[in-house]
Short mmCIF file of C-alpha atoms and ligand atoms in Angstrom, two decimals:
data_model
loop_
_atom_site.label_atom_id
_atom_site.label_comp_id
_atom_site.label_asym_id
_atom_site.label_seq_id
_atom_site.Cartn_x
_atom_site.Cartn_y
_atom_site.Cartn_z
CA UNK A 1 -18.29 -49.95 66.79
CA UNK A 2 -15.83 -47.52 67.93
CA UNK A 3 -16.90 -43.83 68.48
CA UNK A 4 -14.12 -40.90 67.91
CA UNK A 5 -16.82 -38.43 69.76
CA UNK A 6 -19.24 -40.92 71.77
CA UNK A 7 -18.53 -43.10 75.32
CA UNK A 8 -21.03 -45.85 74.80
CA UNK A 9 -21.64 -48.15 78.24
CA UNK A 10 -23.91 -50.66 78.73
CA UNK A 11 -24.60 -52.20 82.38
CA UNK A 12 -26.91 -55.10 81.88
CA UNK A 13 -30.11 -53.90 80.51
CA UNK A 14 -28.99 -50.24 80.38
CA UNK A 15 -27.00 -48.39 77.69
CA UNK A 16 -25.15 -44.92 78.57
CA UNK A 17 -24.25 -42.97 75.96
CA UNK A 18 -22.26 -39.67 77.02
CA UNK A 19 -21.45 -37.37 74.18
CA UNK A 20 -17.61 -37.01 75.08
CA UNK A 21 -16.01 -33.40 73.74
CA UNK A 22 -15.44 -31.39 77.11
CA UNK A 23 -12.88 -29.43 75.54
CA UNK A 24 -15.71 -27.89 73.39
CA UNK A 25 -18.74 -28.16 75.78
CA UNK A 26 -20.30 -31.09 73.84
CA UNK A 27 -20.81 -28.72 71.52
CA UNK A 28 -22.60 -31.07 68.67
CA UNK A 29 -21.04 -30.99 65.55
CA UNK A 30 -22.00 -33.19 62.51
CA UNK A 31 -19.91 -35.82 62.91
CA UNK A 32 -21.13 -36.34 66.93
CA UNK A 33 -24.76 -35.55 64.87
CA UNK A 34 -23.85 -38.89 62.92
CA UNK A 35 -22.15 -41.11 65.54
CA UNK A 36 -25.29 -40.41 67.35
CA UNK A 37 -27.30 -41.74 64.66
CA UNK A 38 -25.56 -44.86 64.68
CA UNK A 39 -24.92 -45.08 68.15
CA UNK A 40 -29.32 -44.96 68.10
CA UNK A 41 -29.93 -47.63 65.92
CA UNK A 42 -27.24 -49.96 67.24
CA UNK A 43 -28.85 -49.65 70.63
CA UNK A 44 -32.32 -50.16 69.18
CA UNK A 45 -31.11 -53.25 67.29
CA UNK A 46 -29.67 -54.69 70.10
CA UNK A 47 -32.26 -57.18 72.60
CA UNK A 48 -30.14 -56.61 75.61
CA UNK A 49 -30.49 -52.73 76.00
CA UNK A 50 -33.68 -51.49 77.33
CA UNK A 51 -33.34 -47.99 79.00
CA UNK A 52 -30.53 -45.21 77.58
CA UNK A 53 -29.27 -42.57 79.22
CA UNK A 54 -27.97 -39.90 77.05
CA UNK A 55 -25.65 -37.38 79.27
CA UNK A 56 -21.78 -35.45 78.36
CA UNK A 57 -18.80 -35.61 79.58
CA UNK A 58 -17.45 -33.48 82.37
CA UNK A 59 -18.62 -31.53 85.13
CA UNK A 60 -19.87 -28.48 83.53
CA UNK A 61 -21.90 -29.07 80.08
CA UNK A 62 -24.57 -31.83 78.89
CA UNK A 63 -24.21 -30.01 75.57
CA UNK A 64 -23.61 -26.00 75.13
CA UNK A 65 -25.19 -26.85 71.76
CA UNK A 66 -24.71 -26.49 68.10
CA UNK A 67 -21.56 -25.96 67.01
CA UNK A 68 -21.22 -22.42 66.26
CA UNK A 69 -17.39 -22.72 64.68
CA UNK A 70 -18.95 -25.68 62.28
CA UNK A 71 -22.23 -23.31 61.06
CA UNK A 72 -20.93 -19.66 60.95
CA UNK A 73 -20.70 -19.35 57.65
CA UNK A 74 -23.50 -21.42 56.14
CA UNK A 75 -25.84 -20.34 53.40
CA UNK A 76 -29.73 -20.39 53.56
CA UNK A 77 -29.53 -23.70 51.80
CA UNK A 78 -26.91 -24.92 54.43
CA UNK A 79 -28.90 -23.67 57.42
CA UNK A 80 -31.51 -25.44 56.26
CA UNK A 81 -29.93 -28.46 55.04
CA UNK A 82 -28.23 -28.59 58.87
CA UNK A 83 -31.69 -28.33 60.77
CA UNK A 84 -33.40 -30.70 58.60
CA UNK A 85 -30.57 -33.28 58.93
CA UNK A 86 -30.37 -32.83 62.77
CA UNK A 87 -33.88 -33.29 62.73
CA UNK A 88 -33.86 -36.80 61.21
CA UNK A 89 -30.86 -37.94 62.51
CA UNK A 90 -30.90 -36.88 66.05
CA UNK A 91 -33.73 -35.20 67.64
CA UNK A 92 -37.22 -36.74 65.73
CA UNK A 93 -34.76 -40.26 66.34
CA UNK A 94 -34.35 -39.63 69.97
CA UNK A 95 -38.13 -39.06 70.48
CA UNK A 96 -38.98 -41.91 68.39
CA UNK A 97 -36.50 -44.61 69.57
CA UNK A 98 -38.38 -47.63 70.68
CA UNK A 99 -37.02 -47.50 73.82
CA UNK A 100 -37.38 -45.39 76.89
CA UNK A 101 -34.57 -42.43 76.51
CA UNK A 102 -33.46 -40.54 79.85
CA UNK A 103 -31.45 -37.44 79.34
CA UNK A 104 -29.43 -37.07 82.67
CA UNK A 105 -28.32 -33.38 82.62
CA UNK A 106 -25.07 -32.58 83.97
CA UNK A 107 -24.58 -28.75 83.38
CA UNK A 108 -25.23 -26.36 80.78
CA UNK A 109 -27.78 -27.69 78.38
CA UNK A 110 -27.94 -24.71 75.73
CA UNK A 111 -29.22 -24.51 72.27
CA UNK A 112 -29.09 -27.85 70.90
CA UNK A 113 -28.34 -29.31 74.09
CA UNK A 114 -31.72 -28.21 75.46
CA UNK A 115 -33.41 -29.85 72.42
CA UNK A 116 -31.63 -32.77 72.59
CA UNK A 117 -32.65 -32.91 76.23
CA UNK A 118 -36.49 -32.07 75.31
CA UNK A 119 -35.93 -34.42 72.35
CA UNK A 120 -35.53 -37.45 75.29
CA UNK A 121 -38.31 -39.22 76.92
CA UNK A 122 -37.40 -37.31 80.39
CA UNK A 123 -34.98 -35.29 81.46
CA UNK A 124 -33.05 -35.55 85.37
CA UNK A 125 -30.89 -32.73 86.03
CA UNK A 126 -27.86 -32.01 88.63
CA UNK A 127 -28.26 -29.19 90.68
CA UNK A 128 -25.45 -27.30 88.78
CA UNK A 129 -27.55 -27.51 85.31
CA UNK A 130 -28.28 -24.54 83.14
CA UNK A 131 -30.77 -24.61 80.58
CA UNK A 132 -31.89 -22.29 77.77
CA UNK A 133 -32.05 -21.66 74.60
CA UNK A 134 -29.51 -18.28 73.58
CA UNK A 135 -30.23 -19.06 69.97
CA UNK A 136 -31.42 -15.25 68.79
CA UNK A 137 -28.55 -13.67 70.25
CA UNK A 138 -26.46 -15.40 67.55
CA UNK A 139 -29.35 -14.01 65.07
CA UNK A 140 -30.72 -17.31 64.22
CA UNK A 141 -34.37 -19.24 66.07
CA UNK A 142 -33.57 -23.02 67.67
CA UNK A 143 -33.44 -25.00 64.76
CA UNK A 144 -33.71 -28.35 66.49
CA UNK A 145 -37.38 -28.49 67.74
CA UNK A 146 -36.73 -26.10 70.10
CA UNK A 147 -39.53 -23.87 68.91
CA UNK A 148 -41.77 -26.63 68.81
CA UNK A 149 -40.99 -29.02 72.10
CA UNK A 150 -40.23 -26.31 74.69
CA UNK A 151 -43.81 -25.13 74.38
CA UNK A 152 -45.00 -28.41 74.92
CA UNK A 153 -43.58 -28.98 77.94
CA UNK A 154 -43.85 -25.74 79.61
CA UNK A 155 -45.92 -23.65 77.58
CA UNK A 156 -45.98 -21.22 75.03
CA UNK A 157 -45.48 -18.26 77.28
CA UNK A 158 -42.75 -19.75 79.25
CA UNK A 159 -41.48 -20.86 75.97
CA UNK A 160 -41.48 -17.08 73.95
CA UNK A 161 -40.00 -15.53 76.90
CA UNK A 162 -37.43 -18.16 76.81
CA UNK A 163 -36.58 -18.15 73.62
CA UNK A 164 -37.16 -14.44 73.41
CA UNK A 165 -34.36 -13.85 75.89
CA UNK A 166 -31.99 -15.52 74.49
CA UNK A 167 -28.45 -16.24 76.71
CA UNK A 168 -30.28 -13.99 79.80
CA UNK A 169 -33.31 -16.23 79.84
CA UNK A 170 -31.00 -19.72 80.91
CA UNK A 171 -33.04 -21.05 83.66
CA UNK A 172 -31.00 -22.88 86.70
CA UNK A 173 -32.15 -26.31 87.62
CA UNK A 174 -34.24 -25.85 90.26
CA UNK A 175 -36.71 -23.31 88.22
CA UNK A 176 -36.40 -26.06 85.07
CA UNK A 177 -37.95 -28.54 88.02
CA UNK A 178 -40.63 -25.70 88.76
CA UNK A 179 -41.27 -25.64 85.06
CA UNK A 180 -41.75 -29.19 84.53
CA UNK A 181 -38.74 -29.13 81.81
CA UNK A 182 -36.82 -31.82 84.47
CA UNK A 183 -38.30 -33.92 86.10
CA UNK A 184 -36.08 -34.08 89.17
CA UNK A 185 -32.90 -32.60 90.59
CA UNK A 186 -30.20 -34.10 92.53
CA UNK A 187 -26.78 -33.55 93.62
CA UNK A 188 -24.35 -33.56 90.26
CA UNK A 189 -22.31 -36.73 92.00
CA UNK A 190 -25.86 -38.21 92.12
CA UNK A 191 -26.66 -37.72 88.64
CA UNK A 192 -26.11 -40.77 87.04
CA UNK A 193 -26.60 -43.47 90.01
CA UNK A 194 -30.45 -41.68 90.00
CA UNK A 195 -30.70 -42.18 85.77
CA UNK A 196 -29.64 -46.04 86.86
CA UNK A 197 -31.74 -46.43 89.71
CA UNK A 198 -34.94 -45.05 87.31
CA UNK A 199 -33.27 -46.65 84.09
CA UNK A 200 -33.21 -49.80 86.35
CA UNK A 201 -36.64 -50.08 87.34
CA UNK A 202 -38.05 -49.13 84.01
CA UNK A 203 -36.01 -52.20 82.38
CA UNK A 204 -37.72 -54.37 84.47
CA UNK A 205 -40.97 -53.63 82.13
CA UNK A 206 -42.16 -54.80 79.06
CA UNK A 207 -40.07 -54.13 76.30
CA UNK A 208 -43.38 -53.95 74.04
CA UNK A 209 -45.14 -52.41 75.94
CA UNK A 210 -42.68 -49.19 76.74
CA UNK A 211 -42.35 -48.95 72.86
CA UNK A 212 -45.97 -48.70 72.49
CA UNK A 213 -46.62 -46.51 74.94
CA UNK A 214 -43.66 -44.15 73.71
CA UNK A 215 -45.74 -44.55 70.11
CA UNK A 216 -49.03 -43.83 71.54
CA UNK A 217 -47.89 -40.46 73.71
CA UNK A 218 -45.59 -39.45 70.75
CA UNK A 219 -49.03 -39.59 68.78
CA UNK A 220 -50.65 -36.75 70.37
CA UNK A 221 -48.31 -34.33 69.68
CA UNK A 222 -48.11 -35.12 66.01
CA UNK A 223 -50.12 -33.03 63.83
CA UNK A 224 -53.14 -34.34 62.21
CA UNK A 225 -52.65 -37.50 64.42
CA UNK A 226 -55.47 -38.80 66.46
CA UNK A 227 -53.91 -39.83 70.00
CA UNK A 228 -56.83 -41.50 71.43
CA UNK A 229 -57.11 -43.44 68.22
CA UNK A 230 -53.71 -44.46 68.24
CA UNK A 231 -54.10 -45.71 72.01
CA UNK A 232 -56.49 -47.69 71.25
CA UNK A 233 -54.58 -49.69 68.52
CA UNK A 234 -51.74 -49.95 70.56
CA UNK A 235 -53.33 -50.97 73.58
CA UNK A 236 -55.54 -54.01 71.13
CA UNK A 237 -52.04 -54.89 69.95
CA UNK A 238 -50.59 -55.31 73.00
CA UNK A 239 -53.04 -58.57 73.83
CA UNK A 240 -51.28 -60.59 71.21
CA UNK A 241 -47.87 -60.15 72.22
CA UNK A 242 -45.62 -62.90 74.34
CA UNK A 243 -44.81 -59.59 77.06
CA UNK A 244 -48.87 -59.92 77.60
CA UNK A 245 -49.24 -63.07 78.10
CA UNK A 246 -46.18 -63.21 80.51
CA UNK A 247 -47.34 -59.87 82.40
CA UNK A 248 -50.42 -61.43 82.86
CA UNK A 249 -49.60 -64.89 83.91
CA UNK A 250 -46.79 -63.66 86.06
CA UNK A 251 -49.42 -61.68 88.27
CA UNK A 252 -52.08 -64.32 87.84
CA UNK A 253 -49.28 -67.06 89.21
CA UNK A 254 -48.21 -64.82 92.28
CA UNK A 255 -44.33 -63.86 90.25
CA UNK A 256 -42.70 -62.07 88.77
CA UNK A 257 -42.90 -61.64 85.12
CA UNK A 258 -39.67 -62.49 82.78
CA UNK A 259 -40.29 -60.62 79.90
CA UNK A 260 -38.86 -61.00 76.58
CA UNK A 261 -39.67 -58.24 74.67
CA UNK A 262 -41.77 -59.62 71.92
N1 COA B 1 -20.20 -24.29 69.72
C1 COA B 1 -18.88 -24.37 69.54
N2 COA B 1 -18.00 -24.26 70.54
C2 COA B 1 -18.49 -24.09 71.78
C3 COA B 1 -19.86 -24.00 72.04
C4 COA B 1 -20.75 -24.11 70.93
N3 COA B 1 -22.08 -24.08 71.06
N4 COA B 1 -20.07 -23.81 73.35
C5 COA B 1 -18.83 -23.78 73.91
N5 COA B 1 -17.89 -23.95 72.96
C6 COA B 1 -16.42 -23.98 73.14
C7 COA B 1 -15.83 -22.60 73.31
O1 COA B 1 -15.69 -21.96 72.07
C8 COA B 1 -14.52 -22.93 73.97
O2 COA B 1 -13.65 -23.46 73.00
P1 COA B 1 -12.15 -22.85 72.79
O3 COA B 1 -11.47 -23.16 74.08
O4 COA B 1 -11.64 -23.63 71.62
O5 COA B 1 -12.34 -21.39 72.56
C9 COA B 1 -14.89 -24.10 74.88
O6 COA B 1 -16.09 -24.67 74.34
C10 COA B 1 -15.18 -23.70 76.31
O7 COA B 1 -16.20 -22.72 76.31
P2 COA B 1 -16.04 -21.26 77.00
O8 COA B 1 -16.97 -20.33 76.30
O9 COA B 1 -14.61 -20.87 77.09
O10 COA B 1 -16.60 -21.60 78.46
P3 COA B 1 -17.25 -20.57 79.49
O11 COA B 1 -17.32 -21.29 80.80
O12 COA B 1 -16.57 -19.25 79.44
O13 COA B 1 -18.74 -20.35 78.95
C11 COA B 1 -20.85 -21.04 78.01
C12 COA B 1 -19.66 -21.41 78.91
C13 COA B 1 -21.73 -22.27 77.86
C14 COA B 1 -21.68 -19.90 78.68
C15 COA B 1 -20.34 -20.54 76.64
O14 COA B 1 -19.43 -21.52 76.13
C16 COA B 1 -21.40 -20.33 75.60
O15 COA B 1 -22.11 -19.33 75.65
N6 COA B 1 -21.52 -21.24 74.62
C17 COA B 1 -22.41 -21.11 73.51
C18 COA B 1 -23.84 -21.40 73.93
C19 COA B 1 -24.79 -21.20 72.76
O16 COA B 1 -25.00 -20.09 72.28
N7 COA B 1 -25.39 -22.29 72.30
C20 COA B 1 -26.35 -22.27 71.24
C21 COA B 1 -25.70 -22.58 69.95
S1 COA B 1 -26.89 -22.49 68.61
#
């Protein structure tokens, strides 16, 4: 379908989606929120795509976040109402997409840009990137899992001082790398050939298997979740899928494996 706020791109197995309003930072409004949505599910409905890369458009922002113009005058109710639909919609899909997500950051990722980056399976970030979360200096908290997500990847210290600081506490690439919030940094006219190159080897995987393991790590971090449990069903389910049996016989036959994703 056509997207008034999306670029959708799809190069053999992998799908790029770039969130495409440079004028406004990527600043995510509801209706990018929504084509997002969509954008998810058609990518998880469709066999061929087996890696995304979620980045924006333009040299300077992945996403400067929420859009501030859209929420400024909201209620309780509608503050709430926004968060809890971002949630569903965007951020808890991201994370739970059955297939591997790679945010490639290409410049300020602020607010609900970082969440949306800590929302993805990994994060790869150009040297020019800029990540934080200024939330309380607009007297509101990250309302997208930032609260939650940054202190699981770096910490909850690093993540109240972060948060606590607001717009002064934006953290350039390098120190994000340092952090373990990216996962690498390259040159910004790198960017996007690395996310391919990674994207690219990941694809060659099994489909099954990538969504199981995305369940299984997923199922630490949920509350009231065993993990270890859950690895063990997923792993016991693996054995009586096609992937297996080709993964198996490829390496017992001396090839490589072909597989289908079932
Ligand atoms: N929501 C809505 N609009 C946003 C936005 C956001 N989160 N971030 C940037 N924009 C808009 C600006 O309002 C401006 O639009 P305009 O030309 O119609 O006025 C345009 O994007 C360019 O941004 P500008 O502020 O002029 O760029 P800059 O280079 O001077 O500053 C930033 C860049 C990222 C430091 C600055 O835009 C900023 O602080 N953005 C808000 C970050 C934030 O607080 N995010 C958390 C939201 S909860």
């Amino acid at each position: 379908m056509a997207y008034e706020n999306l670029l959708i791109h799809t190069d053999g197995a992998i799908r790029v989606i770039t969130i495409n309003r440079p004028d406004q930072l990527n600043a995510l409004n509801r209706a990018t929120i929504a084509e997002l949505d969509k954008a998810l599910d058609e990518a998880e409905a469709d066999a061929q795509v087996r890696v995304l890369i979620l980045t924006g458009s333009g040299a300077k922002a992945f996403v400067a976040g929420a859009d501030i113009k859209e929420f400024a005058h909201f209620s309780v109710a509608e503050g709430q109402a926004l968060s809890a639909d971002g949630h569903k919609k965007l951020f808890d899909h991201v994370e739970r997409l059955n297939k591997p997500v790679i945010a490639a950051v290409n410049g300020f990722a602020l607010g609900g840009g970082l969440e949306l980056a800590m929302s993805c399976h990994f994060r790869v970030a150009s040297d020019n990137a800029k990540l934080g979360l200024p939330e309380v200096g607009l007297g509101v908290i990250p309302g997208y899992g930032g609260t939650q997500r940054l202190a699981r990847l770096v910490g909850k210290g690093k993540a109240m001082e972060m948060i606590f600081l607001g717009s002064s506490g934006m953290v350039a690439a390098d120190e994000a790398l340092q952090w373990g919030l990216v996962n690498h940094v390259v040159p910004q006219e790198q960017l996007l050939t690395t996310c391919m190159e990674l994207a690219g080897r990941i694809a060659k995987n099994s489909p099954t298997a990538l969504a199981a393991a995305i369940r299984a790590v997923n199922a630490g971090y949920e509350p009231g979740t065993n993990g270890l449990q859950r690895e063990i069903e997923e792993f016991g389910n693996c054995f009586g899928t096609a992937d297996f049996k080709e993964g198996t016989s490829a390496f017992l036959e001396k090839r490589k494996p072909e597989f289908k994703g079932a």
